[in-house]
Amino acid sequence: MEPTPLLERTWTRGLLDVLIRAGLILVLVLFCFQIFSPFRDLMLWSLILAITLYPLQQRLMGPLGEKEGRIATLIVLISVVILLVPIYLLGTSIADSVDNAMTIVKDQGLQIPPPNEAVAGWPVIGKPLSAIWLQAATDLPGLTAKYIPQIKDISLALLGRVAGVGMGFLTFIFALIIAGIFMAYGKAGSHAASQIASRLNGPVKGPKIAALCTATIRAVALGVVGIAFIQMMLVGLGLVFKGVPGAGLMALGVLLLGIMQLPVTIITIPVIIWVFATEGPSTATIVFAIYIFVAGLVDNVLKPLLLGRGVDVPMPVVLIGALGGMVTSGIIGLFIGPVVLAVGYQLFWEWVEDRSQEEGGV
């Protein structure tokens, strides 16, 4: 039986209404995303910090009272004070290192030794590298003039990265303040998250998905990012107080290695060797060497305490998240990337396992 013209017109009109509504919703979503996108990383990191610190707030609610706002404010104030001192010291160290390097180049000039003859024998890159190196040792002004555009681009990129690091730490402080506001409404936020998850995944799976996301965020934020940050502070403060050149940059290297799950001894052992070679064995250098070596291994003690707790996130996922986050969002992405990718990884495998169980039950 063929549809009547009236039925066709009704069906066409209904489809047109659906398409118009969907288009309007899509436009609204795009506008909302465009407006929100400048604050995306800030709000995302604030939410991660709030979820991570909320158990501490719940523990303090008994001894310090039942008002979430006061306890959240106290946690934020203490955290900001704790962070500002080492960040200031590391920032001052980076500035001093750059200033000292410029002073040395200005006063003494940049002396580059000629390349070893074996360099020219390296495959593929040996001869061009040896030629550039030799020209740098014999005619540095000429080489600099030849590659001025490239040097300018690299210099601007490095300055941008350094500025990005400073802005990242400033964003970190602002995110901590916003996280305090989130924690002040912790119970309402937890209920809203459960409602959203239930709306997307059903009333049975919704709370389970919300709990999985919360557990993953806390495990990765504490067990990976938190431990790396603690290591950076401990090692960085030791380097600053010892007066090691480039202490701030080395501390950032410790942070990067810690998040990528690589041994921090890659930095600490060469520093210990350099200190003994320049200052010789003494009480101060021995104490410094012991402190730096232990600080570089503190993750082996903290990881069993903070990482895992029922959440299995492979280290390659954390590594890819750290590198990808740093490339896309700078220093703040270094923190956000592993957490977000770990949550996505856990949700993906939760979906795979649920699908397998459904097929097995058929």
CSV table of C-alpha atoms in Angstrom, one decimal:
chain,number,residue,atom,x,y,z
A,1,MET,CA,0.0,0.0,0.0
A,2,GLU,CA,1.5,3.3,-1.1
A,3,PRO,CA,1.7,6.2,1.4
A,4,THR,CA,-0.9,9.0,0.9
A,5,PRO,CA,0.3,12.5,0.0
A,6,LEU,CA,-0.9,13.7,3.4
A,7,LEU,CA,1.2,11.0,5.2
A,8,GLU,CA,4.3,11.9,3.0
A,9,ARG,CA,3.9,15.6,3.8
A,10,THR,CA,3.6,14.8,7.5
A,11,TRP,CA,6.6,12.6,7.5
A,12,THR,CA,8.7,15.1,5.5
A,13,ARG,CA,7.6,17.9,7.8
A,14,GLY,CA,8.6,15.8,10.9
A,15,LEU,CA,12.0,15.0,9.4
A,16,LEU,CA,12.6,18.6,8.6
A,17,ASP,CA,11.7,19.7,12.1
A,18,VAL,CA,14.1,17.1,13.5
A,19,LEU,CA,16.9,18.3,11.2
A,20,ILE,CA,16.3,22.0,12.1
A,21,ARG,CA,16.3,21.2,15.8
A,22,ALA,CA,19.5,19.1,15.5
A,23,GLY,CA,21.2,21.9,13.5
A,24,LEU,CA,20.2,24.5,16.1
A,25,ILE,CA,21.5,22.3,18.9
A,26,LEU,CA,24.8,21.8,17.0
A,27,VAL,CA,25.2,25.5,16.4
A,28,LEU,CA,24.6,26.2,20.1
A,29,VAL,CA,27.1,23.5,21.2
A,30,LEU,CA,29.7,24.9,18.8
A,31,PHE,CA,29.2,28.4,20.2
A,32,CYS,CA,29.4,27.1,23.8
A,33,PHE,CA,32.6,25.2,23.0
A,34,GLN,CA,34.1,28.2,21.3
A,35,ILE,CA,33.4,30.4,24.3
A,36,PHE,CA,34.5,27.8,26.8
A,37,SER,CA,37.7,26.6,25.0
A,38,PRO,CA,40.1,29.3,26.3
A,39,PHE,CA,39.3,28.1,29.8
A,40,ARG,CA,39.3,24.4,29.0
A,41,ASP,CA,42.7,23.4,30.4
A,42,LEU,CA,42.2,25.6,33.5
A,43,MET,CA,38.8,24.2,34.4
A,44,LEU,CA,39.8,20.6,33.6
A,45,TRP,CA,42.9,20.9,35.8
A,46,SER,CA,40.8,22.5,38.6
A,47,LEU,CA,38.4,19.6,38.4
A,48,ILE,CA,41.2,17.1,38.6
A,49,LEU,CA,42.7,18.9,41.6
A,50,ALA,CA,39.3,19.1,43.3
A,51,ILE,CA,38.6,15.3,42.9
A,52,THR,CA,42.1,14.5,44.1
A,53,LEU,CA,42.0,16.7,47.2
A,54,TYR,CA,38.4,16.0,48.2
A,55,PRO,CA,39.2,12.9,50.3
A,56,LEU,CA,41.6,15.2,52.4
A,57,GLN,CA,38.7,17.6,52.9
A,58,GLN,CA,36.4,14.8,54.1
A,59,ARG,CA,39.1,13.7,56.6
A,60,LEU,CA,39.4,17.2,58.0
A,61,MET,CA,35.7,17.7,58.3
A,62,GLY,CA,35.5,15.8,61.6
A,63,PRO,CA,38.2,17.6,63.6
A,64,LEU,CA,37.7,21.0,62.0
A,65,GLY,CA,34.0,21.1,61.7
A,66,GLU,CA,31.4,20.3,59.1
A,67,LYS,CA,31.5,23.4,56.8
A,68,GLU,CA,33.0,22.4,53.5
A,69,GLY,CA,33.8,26.0,52.4
A,70,ARG,CA,36.1,26.8,55.3
A,71,ILE,CA,38.0,23.5,55.1
A,72,ALA,CA,38.4,23.9,51.3
A,73,THR,CA,39.7,27.5,51.8
A,74,LEU,CA,42.2,26.3,54.4
A,75,ILE,CA,43.5,23.5,52.1
A,76,VAL,CA,43.9,26.0,49.2
A,77,LEU,CA,45.7,28.6,51.3
A,78,ILE,CA,48.2,26.0,52.7
A,79,SER,CA,48.7,24.5,49.3
A,80,VAL,CA,49.4,27.9,47.6
A,81,VAL,CA,51.9,28.8,50.3
A,82,ILE,CA,53.7,25.5,50.0
A,83,LEU,CA,53.9,25.8,46.2
A,84,LEU,CA,54.9,29.5,45.9
A,85,VAL,CA,58.1,29.2,47.8
A,86,PRO,CA,59.8,26.4,45.7
A,87,ILE,CA,58.3,27.8,42.5
A,88,TYR,CA,59.8,31.2,43.3
A,89,LEU,CA,63.2,29.6,44.1
A,90,LEU,CA,63.2,27.5,40.9
A,91,GLY,CA,62.1,30.5,38.8
A,92,THR,CA,64.9,32.6,40.3
A,93,SER,CA,67.4,29.8,39.6
A,94,ILE,CA,66.3,29.7,35.9
A,95,ALA,CA,66.7,33.4,35.5
A,96,ASP,CA,70.1,33.4,37.2
A,97,SER,CA,71.3,30.6,35.0
A,98,VAL,CA,70.3,32.5,31.8
A,99,ASP,CA,71.9,35.7,33.2
A,100,ASN,CA,75.2,33.9,34.1
A,101,ALA,CA,75.4,32.2,30.7
A,102,MET,CA,74.9,35.6,28.9
A,103,THR,CA,77.5,37.2,31.2
A,104,ILE,CA,80.1,34.5,30.4
A,105,VAL,CA,79.5,34.8,26.7
A,106,LYS,CA,79.8,38.6,26.8
A,107,ASP,CA,82.9,38.7,28.9
A,108,GLN,CA,84.9,35.7,27.7
A,109,GLY,CA,83.3,34.9,24.4
A,110,LEU,CA,82.0,31.5,23.3
A,111,GLN,CA,84.9,29.1,22.8
A,112,ILE,CA,84.0,26.0,20.8
A,113,PRO,CA,86.6,23.2,20.4
A,114,PRO,CA,87.1,21.7,16.9
A,115,PRO,CA,85.5,18.4,16.2
A,116,ASN,CA,87.3,15.1,16.6
A,117,GLU,CA,88.3,13.4,13.3
A,118,ALA,CA,86.1,10.5,14.1
A,119,VAL,CA,83.0,12.6,13.8
A,120,ALA,CA,83.4,12.9,10.0
A,121,GLY,CA,83.3,9.1,9.8
A,122,TRP,CA,79.8,8.8,11.3
A,123,PRO,CA,77.2,7.5,8.8
A,124,VAL,CA,74.9,9.9,7.0
A,125,ILE,CA,75.4,12.9,9.2
A,126,GLY,CA,79.1,12.7,9.9
A,127,LYS,CA,80.5,14.9,7.2
A,128,PRO,CA,77.9,17.7,7.3
A,129,LEU,CA,78.0,17.8,11.1
A,130,SER,CA,81.8,17.9,11.1
A,131,ALA,CA,81.8,20.8,8.6
A,132,ILE,CA,79.3,22.9,10.6
A,133,TRP,CA,81.2,22.1,13.8
A,134,LEU,CA,84.5,23.1,12.3
A,135,GLN,CA,83.1,26.4,11.0
A,136,ALA,CA,81.6,27.1,14.4
A,137,ALA,CA,85.1,26.6,16.0
A,138,THR,CA,86.9,28.7,13.5
A,139,ASP,CA,84.4,31.2,12.1
A,140,LEU,CA,81.4,31.5,14.5
A,141,PRO,CA,80.3,35.0,13.3
A,142,GLY,CA,80.2,33.7,9.8
A,143,LEU,CA,78.2,30.6,10.7
A,144,THR,CA,75.8,32.7,12.8
A,145,ALA,CA,75.2,35.1,9.9
A,146,LYS,CA,74.5,32.2,7.6
A,147,TYR,CA,71.9,30.7,9.9
A,148,ILE,CA,70.4,33.9,11.3
A,149,PRO,CA,66.7,33.0,10.3
A,150,GLN,CA,66.9,29.6,11.9
A,151,ILE,CA,68.6,30.9,15.0
A,152,LYS,CA,65.9,33.5,15.3
A,153,ASP,CA,63.1,31.0,15.0
A,154,ILE,CA,64.7,28.6,17.5
A,155,SER,CA,65.4,31.5,20.0
A,156,LEU,CA,61.8,32.7,19.8
A,157,ALA,CA,60.6,29.1,20.2
A,158,LEU,CA,62.7,28.7,23.4
A,159,LEU,CA,61.6,32.0,24.8
A,160,GLY,CA,58.0,31.0,24.1
A,161,ARG,CA,58.6,27.7,25.9
A,162,VAL,CA,60.1,29.4,28.9
A,163,ALA,CA,57.2,31.9,29.0
A,164,GLY,CA,54.8,28.9,28.7
A,165,VAL,CA,56.4,27.3,31.8
A,166,GLY,CA,55.9,30.4,33.8
A,167,MET,CA,52.3,30.8,32.6
A,168,GLY,CA,51.7,27.1,33.3
A,169,PHE,CA,52.7,27.5,37.0
A,170,LEU,CA,50.5,30.6,37.2
A,171,THR,CA,47.7,28.6,35.7
A,172,PHE,CA,48.4,25.9,38.3
A,173,ILE,CA,47.9,28.4,41.1
A,174,PHE,CA,44.6,29.7,39.6
A,175,ALA,CA,43.4,26.2,39.1
A,176,LEU,CA,44.1,25.4,42.7
A,177,ILE,CA,41.9,28.3,43.8
A,178,ILE,CA,39.1,27.3,41.5
A,179,ALA,CA,39.4,23.7,42.8
A,180,GLY,CA,38.8,25.1,46.3
A,181,ILE,CA,35.5,26.5,45.0
A,182,PHE,CA,34.6,23.1,43.6
A,183,MET,CA,35.4,21.4,46.8
A,184,ALA,CA,33.2,23.8,48.7
A,185,TYR,CA,30.3,22.3,46.9
A,186,GLY,CA,31.7,18.8,46.9
A,187,LYS,CA,28.6,16.8,47.8
A,188,ALA,CA,26.5,18.6,45.2
A,189,GLY,CA,29.2,18.1,42.6
A,190,SER,CA,29.4,14.4,43.3
A,191,HIS,CA,25.7,14.0,43.1
A,192,ALA,CA,25.6,16.0,39.8
A,193,ALA,CA,28.4,13.8,38.3
A,194,SER,CA,26.5,10.6,39.3
A,195,GLN,CA,23.3,12.0,37.7
A,196,ILE,CA,25.2,12.9,34.4
A,197,ALA,CA,26.8,9.4,34.3
A,198,SER,CA,23.4,7.8,35.0
A,199,ARG,CA,21.8,9.8,32.2
A,200,LEU,CA,24.5,8.7,29.7
A,201,ASN,CA,24.9,5.1,30.8
A,202,GLY,CA,21.7,4.2,32.6
A,203,PRO,CA,20.8,4.1,36.4
A,204,VAL,CA,22.7,0.8,36.9
A,205,LYS,CA,26.0,1.5,35.2
A,206,GLY,CA,26.0,5.3,35.7
A,207,PRO,CA,27.2,5.4,39.4
A,208,LYS,CA,29.8,2.6,38.6
A,209,ILE,CA,31.2,4.7,35.7
A,210,ALA,CA,31.4,7.8,37.9
A,211,ALA,CA,33.2,5.9,40.6
A,212,LEU,CA,35.6,4.4,38.0
A,213,CYS,CA,36.5,7.9,36.6
A,214,THR,CA,36.9,9.3,40.1
A,215,ALA,CA,39.2,6.4,41.2
A,216,THR,CA,41.3,6.7,38.0
A,217,ILE,CA,41.7,10.5,38.3
A,218,ARG,CA,42.9,10.1,41.9
A,219,ALA,CA,45.2,7.2,41.2
A,220,VAL,CA,47.0,8.9,38.3
A,221,ALA,CA,47.0,12.4,39.8
A,222,LEU,CA,48.5,11.2,43.0
A,223,GLY,CA,50.5,8.2,41.9
A,224,VAL,CA,52.1,9.8,38.7
A,225,VAL,CA,51.7,13.5,38.6
A,226,GLY,CA,51.8,14.1,42.4
A,227,ILE,CA,54.9,11.9,42.9
A,228,ALA,CA,56.7,13.6,40.0
A,229,PHE,CA,55.9,17.0,41.5
A,230,ILE,CA,57.2,16.0,44.9
A,231,GLN,CA,60.4,14.7,43.3
A,232,MET,CA,60.8,17.9,41.4
A,233,MET,CA,60.4,20.0,44.6
A,234,LEU,CA,62.8,17.8,46.7
A,235,VAL,CA,65.5,17.6,44.0
A,236,GLY,CA,65.1,21.1,42.8
A,237,LEU,CA,65.4,22.6,46.3
A,238,GLY,CA,68.6,20.6,46.9
A,239,LEU,CA,70.1,21.9,43.6
A,240,VAL,CA,69.1,25.5,44.4
A,241,PHE,CA,70.5,25.5,47.9
A,242,LYS,CA,73.7,23.9,46.7
A,243,GLY,CA,74.0,26.5,43.9
A,244,VAL,CA,74.2,24.0,41.0
A,245,PRO,CA,74.1,25.9,37.7
A,246,GLY,CA,70.9,25.4,35.8
A,247,ALA,CA,69.1,24.1,38.9
A,248,GLY,CA,65.7,25.3,37.8
A,249,LEU,CA,66.0,23.7,34.3
A,250,MET,CA,67.2,20.4,35.9
A,251,ALA,CA,64.2,20.5,38.2
A,252,LEU,CA,61.9,20.8,35.3
A,253,GLY,CA,63.8,17.8,33.7
A,254,VAL,CA,63.1,15.8,36.9
A,255,LEU,CA,59.4,16.6,36.6
A,256,LEU,CA,59.3,15.5,33.0
A,257,LEU,CA,61.2,12.3,33.8
A,258,GLY,CA,59.0,11.5,36.7
A,259,ILE,CA,55.8,11.9,34.7
A,260,MET,CA,57.2,9.8,31.9
A,261,GLN,CA,58.1,7.1,34.5
A,262,LEU,CA,61.8,7.3,33.7
A,263,PRO,CA,64.5,7.1,36.5
A,264,VAL,CA,65.4,10.5,37.9
A,265,THR,CA,68.9,9.2,38.5
A,266,ILE,CA,69.6,10.2,34.9
A,267,ILE,CA,69.9,13.7,36.3
A,268,THR,CA,70.9,13.2,39.9
A,269,ILE,CA,73.9,10.9,39.4
A,270,PRO,CA,75.7,13.2,36.8
A,271,VAL,CA,75.1,16.2,39.2
A,272,ILE,CA,76.7,14.2,42.1
A,273,ILE,CA,79.7,13.4,39.9
A,274,TRP,CA,80.0,17.0,38.9
A,275,VAL,CA,79.9,18.3,42.5
A,276,PHE,CA,82.6,15.9,43.6
A,277,ALA,CA,84.7,16.7,40.6
A,278,THR,CA,84.5,20.5,41.2
A,279,GLU,CA,84.4,20.7,45.0
A,280,GLY,CA,86.0,17.5,46.1
A,281,PRO,CA,84.8,15.2,48.9
A,282,SER,CA,83.7,17.1,52.0
A,283,THR,CA,81.0,16.9,54.6
A,284,ALA,CA,78.8,19.3,52.6
A,285,THR,CA,79.2,17.4,49.3
A,286,ILE,CA,78.6,14.0,50.9
A,287,VAL,CA,75.4,15.2,52.6
A,288,PHE,CA,74.3,16.8,49.4
A,289,ALA,CA,75.0,13.6,47.4
A,290,ILE,CA,73.1,11.4,49.9
A,291,TYR,CA,70.1,13.8,49.9
A,292,ILE,CA,69.9,14.2,46.1
A,293,PHE,CA,70.3,10.4,45.6
A,294,VAL,CA,67.6,9.6,48.1
A,295,ALA,CA,65.3,12.3,46.7
A,296,GLY,CA,65.7,10.8,43.2
A,297,LEU,CA,64.5,7.5,44.5
A,298,VAL,CA,61.6,8.7,46.6
A,299,ASP,CA,59.2,7.5,44.0
A,300,ASN,CA,60.0,3.9,44.8
A,301,VAL,CA,58.6,4.5,48.3
A,302,LEU,CA,55.6,6.6,47.3
A,303,LYS,CA,54.3,4.7,44.3
A,304,PRO,CA,53.2,1.6,46.3
A,305,LEU,CA,51.3,4.0,48.6
A,306,LEU,CA,49.7,6.3,46.1
A,307,LEU,CA,49.5,4.5,42.7
A,308,GLY,CA,47.3,1.6,41.8
A,309,ARG,CA,44.7,1.1,44.5
A,310,GLY,CA,42.6,-1.1,42.2
A,311,VAL,CA,43.2,1.0,39.1
A,312,ASP,CA,45.4,-0.6,36.5
A,313,VAL,CA,46.8,2.0,34.0
A,314,PRO,CA,49.7,0.9,31.9
A,315,MET,CA,52.7,3.1,31.9
A,316,PRO,CA,52.7,3.6,28.1
A,317,VAL,CA,49.3,5.2,28.4
A,318,VAL,CA,50.7,7.6,31.0
A,319,LEU,CA,53.8,8.3,28.9
A,320,ILE,CA,51.8,9.1,25.8
A,321,GLY,CA,49.4,11.2,27.8
A,322,ALA,CA,52.3,13.3,29.2
A,323,LEU,CA,54.0,13.8,25.9
A,324,GLY,CA,50.8,14.5,24.0
A,325,GLY,CA,49.5,16.9,26.7
A,326,MET,CA,52.8,18.8,26.7
A,327,VAL,CA,52.8,19.2,22.9
A,328,THR,CA,49.1,20.4,22.8
A,329,SER,CA,48.8,22.4,26.0
A,330,GLY,CA,52.3,23.2,27.3
A,331,ILE,CA,53.4,22.6,30.9
A,332,ILE,CA,49.8,22.4,32.2
A,333,GLY,CA,49.1,19.6,29.6
A,334,LEU,CA,52.0,17.7,31.1
A,335,PHE,CA,49.7,17.3,34.2
A,336,ILE,CA,46.3,17.0,32.4
A,337,GLY,CA,47.4,14.6,29.6
A,338,PRO,CA,48.1,11.4,31.7
A,339,VAL,CA,45.0,11.8,33.7
A,340,VAL,CA,42.6,12.4,30.8
A,341,LEU,CA,44.1,9.6,28.7
A,342,ALA,CA,44.0,7.2,31.7
A,343,VAL,CA,40.3,8.0,32.2
A,344,GLY,CA,39.6,7.4,28.5
A,345,TYR,CA,41.6,4.1,28.6
A,346,GLN,CA,39.6,2.9,31.6
A,347,LEU,CA,36.3,3.8,30.1
A,348,PHE,CA,37.2,2.1,26.8
A,349,TRP,CA,38.0,-1.2,28.5
A,350,GLU,CA,34.9,-0.9,30.7
A,351,TRP,CA,32.9,-0.7,27.5
A,352,VAL,CA,34.8,-3.7,26.0
A,353,GLU,CA,34.3,-5.8,29.1
A,354,ASP,CA,30.6,-5.0,29.3
A,355,ARG,CA,30.1,-5.8,25.7
A,356,SER,CA,31.9,-9.2,26.2
A,357,GLN,CA,29.7,-10.0,29.2
A,358,GLU,CA,26.6,-9.2,27.2
A,359,GLU,CA,27.6,-11.4,24.3
A,360,GLY,CA,28.6,-14.2,26.7
A,361,GLY,CA,25.3,-14.1,28.4
A,362,VAL,CA,23.3,-14.4,25.1
